[in-house]
Amino acid sequence: MREFAYVRATDAQEAQTLVTGRPDAVYLGGGTNLVDLMKLGVTSPGLLVDVSRLPYDRIEHRADGSVLIGAAVRNAPLAGDPGIRRRFPLIAGALLAGASGQVRSAATIGGNLLQRTRCGYFHDVTKPCNKRSPGSGCPAVRGAHRELAVLGTSDHCVATHPSDLAVGLVALDATVRVRSADGGAYAVPVENLYLLPGSTPHRETQLAPGDLITGVEVPPPPPGAAMRYRKVRDRTSYAFALVSAAVSVSVGDDGALRDIRIALGGVAPRPWRARNAEERLRGRRPDDSAVRAAMDAELAGARPLPDNAFKLDLARDLITACVRDLAAEPTGTGERR
Ligand SMILES: Cc1cc2nc3c(=O)[nH]c(=O)nc-3n(C[C@H](O)[C@H](O)[C@H](O)COP(=O)(O)OP(=O)(O)OC[C@H]3O[C@@H](n4cnc5c(N)ncnc54)[C@H](O)[C@@H]3O)c2cc1C
Ligand code: SF4
């Protein structure tokens, strides 16, 4: 590891002043991803500005049913928060499906959303990788791509986005709050935060240099919604998703789907909101054949590689099972799982 400086910022202004004009400066949350990448030589910042003690450490449940989650809130307390468990099980479920208790205790929400891909070539500095070193090539396409993406890819990169939390937040229509380098504030839907690779896979988000994530705002869940996060992986812990699903279902008195939201993880360079499938299912009875047909339409544009085409069947089966199970749950009041 190369030498670097470390400063713990006490307010956002200080943090942003420290990184301004220093392209080698980065924010540090819990360090559970960034420090690993520094050890591997994937990144070599000259200055770490610790933002984990900034006053964005609260979970604020509001009277209208929405919640504001500070960027410095750690993953473990968020997953254990009673209001989150009861009203936003997609958030608690996504967090608990990822990493380990120790990692979750250190990791922050801001850092979780900006963690980097787990593509093995990205982590191996002896190999080319367009994301790490623009223009050097993508060995994954002809190499090890079993775990990589089937949707939204390009010839330049087929990496998957790794955050389970982001998938849950996309299904909940959550928004990321950002403080820009000039001190201004803006908000961006989590769904739009991440960029598809195209010919510039090294550009991963909409954030500009110095932008600081200050929190995540989650609107009230749909009335009567049943929701769940399910993750298929090679082993039950310490494994990223082969395919994951964040699904929310509300069934009307007539048995038809009043509201349905589907987001997929492990299949694309960003959390994948299955809007095409949702559109086809809204107002319809949630029988398996309808869900399968809707998912077929959603996945029609996929570009699987020889070793990861199985993800299409997995995604279809996973969503079909989720919708079936959630639709069968008794009608609730908006506060059920
Ligand atoms: C063994 C292991 C298993 C894991 N398994 C999973 C899993 O299954 N699913 C999953 O989703 N995750 C998993 N993770 C990843 C883990 O969730 C992330 O490492 C963690 O969430 C990152 O949070 P952090 O606060 O430590 O971020 P850091 O490592 O501190 O930072 C990550 C990135 O975010 C930036 N950043 C941090 N805070 C801010 C901010 N407020 N504003 C702007 N930029 C910021 C940093 O500059 C850096 O680029 C695993 C990690 C480990 C080590
Ligand atoms: S898939 Fe993306 S991250 Fe992986 S080697 Fe190719 S360019 Fe790099």
Short mmCIF file of C-alpha atoms and ligand atoms in Angstrom, two decimals:
data_model
loop_
_atom_site.label_atom_id
_atom_site.label_comp_id
_atom_site.label_asym_id
_atom_site.label_seq_id
_atom_site.Cartn_x
_atom_site.Cartn_y
_atom_site.Cartn_z
CA MET A 1 0.00 0.00 0.00
CA ARG A 2 1.28 3.49 -0.85
CA GLU A 3 1.56 6.26 1.74
CA PHE A 4 -1.55 8.38 2.21
CA ALA A 5 -2.83 11.09 4.56
CA TYR A 6 -5.95 10.72 6.70
CA VAL A 7 -8.21 13.46 8.07
CA ARG A 8 -11.42 12.98 10.02
CA ALA A 9 -13.86 15.69 8.95
CA THR A 10 -16.20 17.19 11.52
CA ASP A 11 -18.58 18.91 9.13
CA ALA A 12 -19.53 18.63 5.47
CA GLN A 13 -18.01 21.98 4.57
CA GLU A 14 -14.63 20.89 5.94
CA ALA A 15 -14.84 17.53 4.13
CA GLN A 16 -15.63 19.17 0.83
CA THR A 17 -12.96 21.86 1.19
CA LEU A 18 -10.40 19.14 1.84
CA VAL A 19 -11.21 17.25 -1.38
CA THR A 20 -11.63 20.33 -3.59
CA GLY A 21 -8.84 20.62 -6.15
CA ARG A 22 -7.33 17.30 -5.04
CA PRO A 23 -8.18 14.57 -7.55
CA ASP A 24 -6.26 12.11 -5.34
CA ALA A 25 -8.57 12.74 -2.34
CA VAL A 26 -11.50 10.43 -1.55
CA TYR A 27 -14.17 10.22 1.11
CA LEU A 28 -13.92 7.34 3.54
CA GLY A 29 -16.99 5.74 5.12
CA GLY A 30 -16.44 2.53 7.07
CA GLY A 31 -13.53 1.64 4.78
CA THR A 32 -14.76 -1.94 4.27
CA ASN A 33 -14.55 -1.61 0.49
CA LEU A 34 -12.17 1.28 -0.10
CA VAL A 35 -9.37 -0.01 2.13
CA ASP A 36 -9.58 -3.46 0.54
CA LEU A 37 -9.15 -1.87 -2.88
CA MET A 38 -6.19 0.15 -1.60
CA LYS A 39 -4.55 -3.03 -0.31
CA LEU A 40 -4.95 -4.63 -3.73
CA GLY A 41 -3.53 -1.56 -5.50
CA VAL A 42 -6.76 -1.03 -7.43
CA THR A 43 -6.87 2.52 -6.10
CA SER A 44 -4.16 4.65 -4.49
CA PRO A 45 -5.62 7.83 -3.00
CA GLY A 46 -3.25 10.37 -1.47
CA LEU A 47 -5.79 11.65 1.05
CA LEU A 48 -8.64 9.92 2.85
CA VAL A 49 -11.27 12.27 4.23
CA ASP A 50 -13.25 10.34 6.82
CA VAL A 51 -16.93 11.30 6.57
CA SER A 52 -18.22 8.59 8.89
CA ARG A 53 -18.49 10.99 11.87
CA LEU A 54 -20.39 13.72 10.06
CA PRO A 55 -23.79 14.49 11.59
CA TYR A 56 -25.67 12.31 9.08
CA ASP A 57 -26.12 9.50 11.56
CA ARG A 58 -29.88 9.51 12.16
CA ILE A 59 -32.83 7.42 10.97
CA GLU A 60 -35.75 9.84 10.87
CA HIS A 61 -39.20 8.26 10.58
CA ARG A 62 -41.71 10.89 9.52
CA ALA A 63 -45.42 11.23 10.20
CA ASP A 64 -46.28 10.68 6.51
CA GLY A 65 -44.65 7.24 6.61
CA SER A 66 -41.46 8.21 4.78
CA VAL A 67 -38.00 7.82 6.27
CA LEU A 68 -34.75 9.78 5.92
CA ILE A 69 -31.63 7.71 6.49
CA GLY A 70 -28.37 9.58 7.10
CA ALA A 71 -25.37 8.60 4.95
CA ALA A 72 -23.25 7.88 8.03
CA VAL A 73 -25.76 5.44 9.55
CA ARG A 74 -24.11 2.03 9.79
CA ASN A 75 -25.67 -0.92 7.97
CA ALA A 76 -26.25 -3.06 11.09
CA PRO A 77 -28.31 -0.57 13.13
CA LEU A 78 -30.34 0.30 10.04
CA ALA A 79 -31.18 -3.38 9.47
CA GLY A 80 -32.17 -3.70 13.14
CA ASP A 81 -34.23 -0.52 13.41
CA PRO A 82 -37.79 -1.53 14.43
CA GLY A 83 -39.45 1.00 12.10
CA ILE A 84 -37.35 -0.18 9.16
CA ARG A 85 -38.05 -3.84 9.89
CA ARG A 86 -41.79 -3.24 10.16
CA ARG A 87 -42.40 -0.74 7.37
CA PHE A 88 -39.46 -1.27 4.98
CA PRO A 89 -38.59 -4.98 5.12
CA LEU A 90 -36.95 -4.63 1.71
CA ILE A 91 -34.25 -2.49 3.31
CA ALA A 92 -33.69 -4.73 6.33
CA GLY A 93 -33.81 -7.86 4.16
CA ALA A 94 -31.35 -6.51 1.61
CA LEU A 95 -28.87 -5.47 4.28
CA LEU A 96 -29.09 -8.76 6.16
CA ALA A 97 -28.55 -10.68 2.90
CA GLY A 98 -25.16 -8.99 2.47
CA ALA A 99 -21.71 -9.20 4.03
CA SER A 100 -21.35 -10.28 7.68
CA GLY A 101 -22.36 -8.83 11.05
CA GLN A 102 -18.86 -7.38 11.49
CA VAL A 103 -18.81 -5.74 8.07
CA ARG A 104 -22.35 -4.41 8.51
CA SER A 105 -21.36 -2.84 11.84
CA ALA A 106 -18.59 -0.85 10.15
CA ALA A 107 -20.13 -0.11 6.74
CA THR A 108 -22.06 3.13 6.19
CA ILE A 109 -25.05 3.72 3.94
CA GLY A 110 -23.16 6.18 1.71
CA GLY A 111 -20.30 3.72 1.30
CA ASN A 112 -22.64 0.83 0.64
CA LEU A 113 -24.23 2.66 -2.29
CA LEU A 114 -20.84 3.55 -3.78
CA GLN A 115 -19.04 0.23 -3.25
CA ARG A 116 -17.27 -1.01 -6.39
CA THR A 117 -17.95 -4.05 -8.54
CA ARG A 118 -16.73 -7.49 -7.49
CA CYS A 119 -15.57 -8.45 -11.01
CA GLY A 120 -12.39 -10.47 -10.41
CA TYR A 121 -10.45 -8.74 -13.20
CA PHE A 122 -11.22 -5.33 -11.72
CA HIS A 123 -9.60 -6.54 -8.48
CA ASP A 124 -6.57 -8.09 -10.21
CA VAL A 125 -4.16 -5.32 -11.19
CA THR A 126 -2.08 -7.73 -13.31
CA LYS A 127 -5.03 -8.00 -15.75
CA PRO A 128 -6.48 -5.41 -18.14
CA CYS A 129 -9.86 -3.91 -17.21
CA ASN A 130 -11.65 -1.00 -18.89
CA LYS A 131 -13.23 0.09 -15.64
CA ARG A 132 -9.94 0.27 -13.73
CA SER A 133 -7.79 1.35 -16.65
CA PRO A 134 -9.87 2.88 -19.49
CA GLY A 135 -9.12 1.45 -22.93
CA SER A 136 -7.14 -1.56 -21.67
CA GLY A 137 -9.83 -4.14 -22.56
CA CYS A 138 -12.36 -6.41 -20.91
CA PRO A 139 -11.04 -9.94 -20.34
CA ALA A 140 -14.28 -10.97 -18.64
CA VAL A 141 -16.19 -11.35 -21.92
CA ARG A 142 -14.01 -14.30 -22.98
CA GLY A 143 -12.94 -15.24 -19.48
CA ALA A 144 -14.67 -15.74 -16.14
CA HIS A 145 -18.08 -14.12 -16.44
CA ARG A 146 -20.39 -16.63 -14.73
CA GLU A 147 -21.27 -14.09 -12.04
CA LEU A 148 -21.39 -11.06 -14.32
CA ALA A 149 -24.18 -9.15 -16.03
CA VAL A 150 -26.73 -10.11 -18.69
CA LEU A 151 -28.65 -6.82 -18.97
CA GLY A 152 -27.49 -3.27 -19.67
CA THR A 153 -23.97 -4.37 -20.60
CA SER A 154 -21.73 -3.17 -23.42
CA ASP A 155 -18.78 -4.66 -25.30
CA HIS A 156 -16.60 -2.62 -22.94
CA CYS A 157 -17.84 -3.96 -19.58
CA VAL A 158 -20.15 -6.68 -18.25
CA ALA A 159 -19.64 -6.09 -14.53
CA THR A 160 -22.54 -6.27 -12.08
CA HIS A 161 -23.41 -3.67 -9.50
CA PRO A 162 -22.77 -5.24 -6.07
CA SER A 163 -24.99 -3.43 -3.53
CA ASP A 164 -27.98 -5.39 -2.24
CA LEU A 165 -29.23 -2.29 -0.42
CA ALA A 166 -29.37 -0.32 -3.67
CA VAL A 167 -31.64 -2.98 -5.20
CA GLY A 168 -34.09 -2.71 -2.29
CA LEU A 169 -34.02 1.09 -2.47
CA VAL A 170 -34.72 1.09 -6.21
CA ALA A 171 -37.87 -0.99 -5.65
CA LEU A 172 -38.94 1.53 -3.00
CA ASP A 173 -38.46 4.55 -5.31
CA ALA A 174 -35.88 5.96 -2.90
CA THR A 175 -33.86 9.09 -3.61
CA VAL A 176 -30.25 9.88 -2.74
CA ARG A 177 -29.56 13.28 -1.22
CA VAL A 178 -26.32 14.89 -2.31
CA ARG A 179 -24.37 17.97 -1.26
CA SER A 180 -22.41 19.27 -4.21
CA ALA A 181 -18.89 20.66 -3.96
CA ASP A 182 -20.17 24.27 -4.05
CA GLY A 183 -22.35 23.58 -1.00
CA GLY A 184 -25.61 23.27 -2.98
CA ALA A 185 -27.96 20.33 -2.52
CA TYR A 186 -29.71 18.08 -5.01
CA ALA A 187 -31.50 14.75 -5.03
CA VAL A 188 -31.36 11.89 -7.51
CA PRO A 189 -33.48 8.71 -7.62
CA VAL A 190 -31.34 5.72 -6.67
CA GLU A 191 -32.50 4.18 -9.95
CA ASN A 192 -30.78 7.00 -11.88
CA LEU A 193 -27.70 7.32 -9.69
CA TYR A 194 -25.77 4.61 -11.54
CA LEU A 195 -24.67 4.86 -15.17
CA LEU A 196 -24.65 1.99 -17.64
CA PRO A 197 -21.12 1.24 -18.91
CA GLY A 198 -21.47 2.08 -22.62
CA SER A 199 -17.99 3.01 -23.82
CA THR A 200 -17.05 4.63 -20.48
CA PRO A 201 -17.32 1.93 -17.81
CA HIS A 202 -14.99 3.88 -15.51
CA ARG A 203 -17.81 6.44 -15.09
CA GLU A 204 -20.11 4.67 -12.67
CA THR A 205 -22.44 7.29 -11.20
CA GLN A 206 -23.95 10.69 -11.88
CA LEU A 207 -21.98 12.19 -9.00
CA ALA A 208 -19.54 15.00 -9.77
CA PRO A 209 -16.11 15.29 -8.11
CA GLY A 210 -16.50 16.34 -4.46
CA ASP A 211 -20.20 15.44 -4.29
CA LEU A 212 -21.03 14.07 -0.85
CA ILE A 213 -23.94 11.73 -0.22
CA THR A 214 -25.73 13.01 2.88
CA GLY A 215 -28.65 10.60 3.07
CA VAL A 216 -31.34 8.52 1.44
CA GLU A 217 -35.01 9.45 1.41
CA VAL A 218 -37.56 6.65 1.13
CA PRO A 219 -41.21 7.54 0.41
CA PRO A 220 -44.03 5.77 2.25
CA PRO A 221 -44.50 2.18 1.05
CA PRO A 222 -47.55 1.50 -1.17
CA PRO A 223 -50.71 0.90 0.93
CA GLY A 224 -51.21 -2.76 1.79
CA ALA A 225 -47.94 -3.78 0.16
CA ALA A 226 -46.29 -7.09 0.91
CA MET A 227 -42.58 -6.92 0.14
CA ARG A 228 -39.51 -9.09 0.36
CA TYR A 229 -35.85 -9.27 -0.63
CA ARG A 230 -34.61 -12.64 -1.88
CA LYS A 231 -31.07 -13.41 -2.93
CA VAL A 232 -29.72 -16.46 -4.76
CA ARG A 233 -26.00 -16.97 -4.24
CA ASP A 234 -23.43 -19.73 -4.27
CA ARG A 235 -23.32 -20.04 -0.48
CA THR A 236 -25.35 -18.59 2.35
CA SER A 237 -22.90 -15.99 3.60
CA TYR A 238 -20.05 -13.87 2.29
CA ALA A 239 -21.34 -14.15 -1.25
CA PHE A 240 -22.65 -11.57 -3.66
CA ALA A 241 -25.86 -12.20 -5.58
CA LEU A 242 -26.08 -14.43 -8.62
CA VAL A 243 -29.57 -12.99 -8.89
CA SER A 244 -31.49 -11.08 -6.24
CA ALA A 245 -35.01 -9.71 -6.21
CA ALA A 246 -36.68 -6.87 -4.37
CA VAL A 247 -40.41 -7.24 -4.88
CA SER A 248 -43.39 -5.31 -3.52
CA VAL A 249 -46.94 -6.46 -4.27
CA SER A 250 -50.35 -4.97 -3.45
CA VAL A 251 -53.41 -7.01 -4.42
CA GLY A 252 -56.84 -5.36 -4.75
CA ASP A 253 -60.18 -6.82 -3.55
CA ASP A 254 -60.72 -8.21 -7.05
CA GLY A 255 -57.52 -10.28 -6.78
CA ALA A 256 -55.68 -8.20 -9.39
CA LEU A 257 -52.31 -6.55 -8.85
CA ARG A 258 -52.98 -2.96 -7.77
CA ASP A 259 -49.30 -2.12 -7.42
CA ILE A 260 -46.22 -4.12 -8.26
CA ARG A 261 -42.56 -3.18 -8.09
CA ILE A 262 -39.70 -5.40 -9.14
CA ALA A 263 -35.98 -4.70 -8.93
CA LEU A 264 -33.27 -7.22 -9.77
CA GLY A 265 -29.70 -7.44 -8.50
CA GLY A 266 -26.78 -9.46 -9.83
CA VAL A 267 -27.91 -9.15 -13.45
CA ALA A 268 -26.82 -5.69 -14.57
CA PRO A 269 -24.26 -2.93 -14.01
CA ARG A 270 -26.87 -1.18 -11.90
CA PRO A 271 -29.89 -2.31 -9.86
CA TRP A 272 -32.38 -3.25 -12.57
CA ARG A 273 -35.94 -1.95 -12.19
CA ALA A 274 -38.13 -4.28 -14.22
CA ARG A 275 -40.53 -1.58 -15.42
CA ASN A 276 -41.58 -3.44 -18.54
CA ALA A 277 -42.68 -6.45 -16.46
CA GLU A 278 -44.40 -4.20 -13.92
CA GLU A 279 -46.36 -2.47 -16.67
CA ARG A 280 -47.56 -5.78 -18.07
CA LEU A 281 -48.62 -7.09 -14.67
CA ARG A 282 -50.38 -4.08 -13.17
CA GLY A 283 -54.14 -4.72 -13.07
CA ARG A 284 -53.70 -8.42 -13.88
CA ARG A 285 -54.14 -11.48 -11.69
CA PRO A 286 -50.74 -12.62 -10.40
CA ASP A 287 -50.80 -16.13 -11.83
CA ASP A 288 -47.49 -17.76 -12.66
CA SER A 289 -47.96 -17.73 -16.42
CA ALA A 290 -48.62 -13.97 -16.46
CA VAL A 291 -45.53 -13.29 -14.36
CA ARG A 292 -43.39 -15.55 -16.53
CA ALA A 293 -44.61 -13.85 -19.71
CA ALA A 294 -43.96 -10.41 -18.21
CA MET A 295 -40.45 -11.45 -17.22
CA ASP A 296 -39.81 -12.88 -20.68
CA ALA A 297 -40.62 -9.46 -22.10
CA GLU A 298 -38.38 -7.78 -19.51
CA LEU A 299 -35.46 -10.05 -20.30
CA ALA A 300 -35.89 -9.97 -24.09
CA GLY A 301 -33.08 -7.42 -24.47
CA ALA A 302 -30.59 -9.43 -22.41
CA ARG A 303 -27.13 -10.20 -23.81
CA PRO A 304 -26.07 -13.31 -21.90
CA LEU A 305 -22.57 -14.72 -22.29
CA PRO A 306 -21.92 -18.48 -22.57
CA ASP A 307 -21.49 -19.04 -18.83
CA ASN A 308 -24.14 -16.75 -17.40
CA ALA A 309 -27.25 -17.38 -19.51
CA PHE A 310 -28.59 -19.39 -16.54
CA LYS A 311 -29.27 -16.05 -14.83
CA LEU A 312 -32.24 -15.47 -17.15
CA ASP A 313 -34.02 -18.63 -15.97
CA LEU A 314 -33.05 -17.84 -12.41
CA ALA A 315 -34.43 -14.30 -12.59
CA ARG A 316 -37.70 -15.49 -14.13
CA ASP A 317 -38.14 -18.25 -11.54
CA LEU A 318 -37.20 -16.02 -8.64
CA ILE A 319 -39.64 -13.25 -9.55
CA THR A 320 -42.43 -15.74 -10.26
CA ALA A 321 -41.97 -17.34 -6.84
CA CYS A 322 -41.75 -13.96 -5.08
CA VAL A 323 -44.93 -12.61 -6.68
CA ARG A 324 -46.79 -15.86 -5.99
CA ASP A 325 -45.76 -15.90 -2.32
CA LEU A 326 -46.38 -12.20 -1.69
CA ALA A 327 -49.76 -12.19 -3.44
CA ALA A 328 -50.88 -15.08 -1.23
CA GLU A 329 -50.21 -13.16 1.98
CA PRO A 330 -53.31 -11.83 3.74
CA THR A 331 -54.26 -8.26 2.86
CA GLY A 332 -52.65 -5.86 5.29
CA THR A 333 -52.70 -2.25 6.25
CA GLY A 334 -49.45 -1.18 4.65
CA GLU A 335 -47.36 -2.45 7.53
CA ARG A 336 -47.03 -6.10 6.72
CA ARG A 337 -44.15 -8.16 5.39
C1 LIG B 1 -16.48 -9.92 3.13
C2 LIG B 1 -17.45 -8.93 2.55
C3 LIG B 1 -18.66 -9.38 2.03
C4 LIG B 1 -19.58 -8.47 1.50
N1 LIG B 1 -20.77 -8.93 1.01
C5 LIG B 1 -21.67 -8.02 0.52
C6 LIG B 1 -22.91 -8.43 -0.01
O1 LIG B 1 -23.22 -9.62 -0.08
N2 LIG B 1 -23.77 -7.47 -0.45
C7 LIG B 1 -23.46 -6.14 -0.41
O2 LIG B 1 -24.28 -5.33 -0.81
N3 LIG B 1 -22.29 -5.73 0.05
C8 LIG B 1 -21.38 -6.64 0.51
N4 LIG B 1 -20.18 -6.21 0.94
C9 LIG B 1 -19.78 -4.83 0.71
C10 LIG B 1 -20.10 -3.94 1.86
O3 LIG B 1 -21.49 -3.77 1.92
C11 LIG B 1 -19.40 -2.63 1.53
O4 LIG B 1 -18.00 -2.84 1.69
C12 LIG B 1 -19.83 -1.50 2.42
O5 LIG B 1 -21.20 -1.31 2.39
C13 LIG B 1 -19.13 -0.22 2.05
O6 LIG B 1 -19.43 0.74 3.03
P1 LIG B 1 -18.27 1.58 3.71
O7 LIG B 1 -18.90 2.63 4.56
O8 LIG B 1 -17.28 0.69 4.40
O9 LIG B 1 -17.63 2.24 2.42
P2 LIG B 1 -16.12 2.66 2.12
O10 LIG B 1 -15.32 1.45 1.84
O11 LIG B 1 -15.63 3.58 3.17
O12 LIG B 1 -16.35 3.53 0.80
C14 LIG B 1 -16.85 2.98 -0.39
C15 LIG B 1 -16.93 4.08 -1.44
O13 LIG B 1 -17.91 5.04 -1.08
C16 LIG B 1 -17.35 6.36 -1.05
N5 LIG B 1 -18.09 7.07 0.00
C17 LIG B 1 -18.28 6.65 1.28
N6 LIG B 1 -19.13 7.48 1.91
C18 LIG B 1 -19.48 8.46 1.02
C19 LIG B 1 -20.34 9.61 1.07
N7 LIG B 1 -21.04 9.91 2.17
N8 LIG B 1 -20.46 10.37 -0.04
C20 LIG B 1 -19.77 10.07 -1.17
N9 LIG B 1 -18.93 9.01 -1.27
C21 LIG B 1 -18.81 8.20 -0.19
C22 LIG B 1 -15.88 6.15 -0.79
O14 LIG B 1 -15.10 7.22 -1.28
C23 LIG B 1 -15.63 4.87 -1.58
O15 LIG B 1 -15.44 5.16 -2.93
C24 LIG B 1 -19.25 -7.09 1.48
C25 LIG B 1 -18.02 -6.64 2.00
C26 LIG B 1 -17.13 -7.54 2.52
C27 LIG B 1 -15.82 -7.03 3.04
S1 SF4 B 2 -16.42 -6.63 -16.82
FE1 SF4 B 2 -15.91 -4.48 -16.43
S2 SF4 B 2 -14.90 -4.58 -14.45
FE2 SF4 B 2 -14.80 -6.65 -15.31
S3 SF4 B 2 -12.91 -6.79 -16.54
FE3 SF4 B 2 -14.51 -6.13 -17.92
S4 SF4 B 2 -14.28 -3.90 -17.86
FE4 SF4 B 2 -13.29 -4.65 -16.03
#
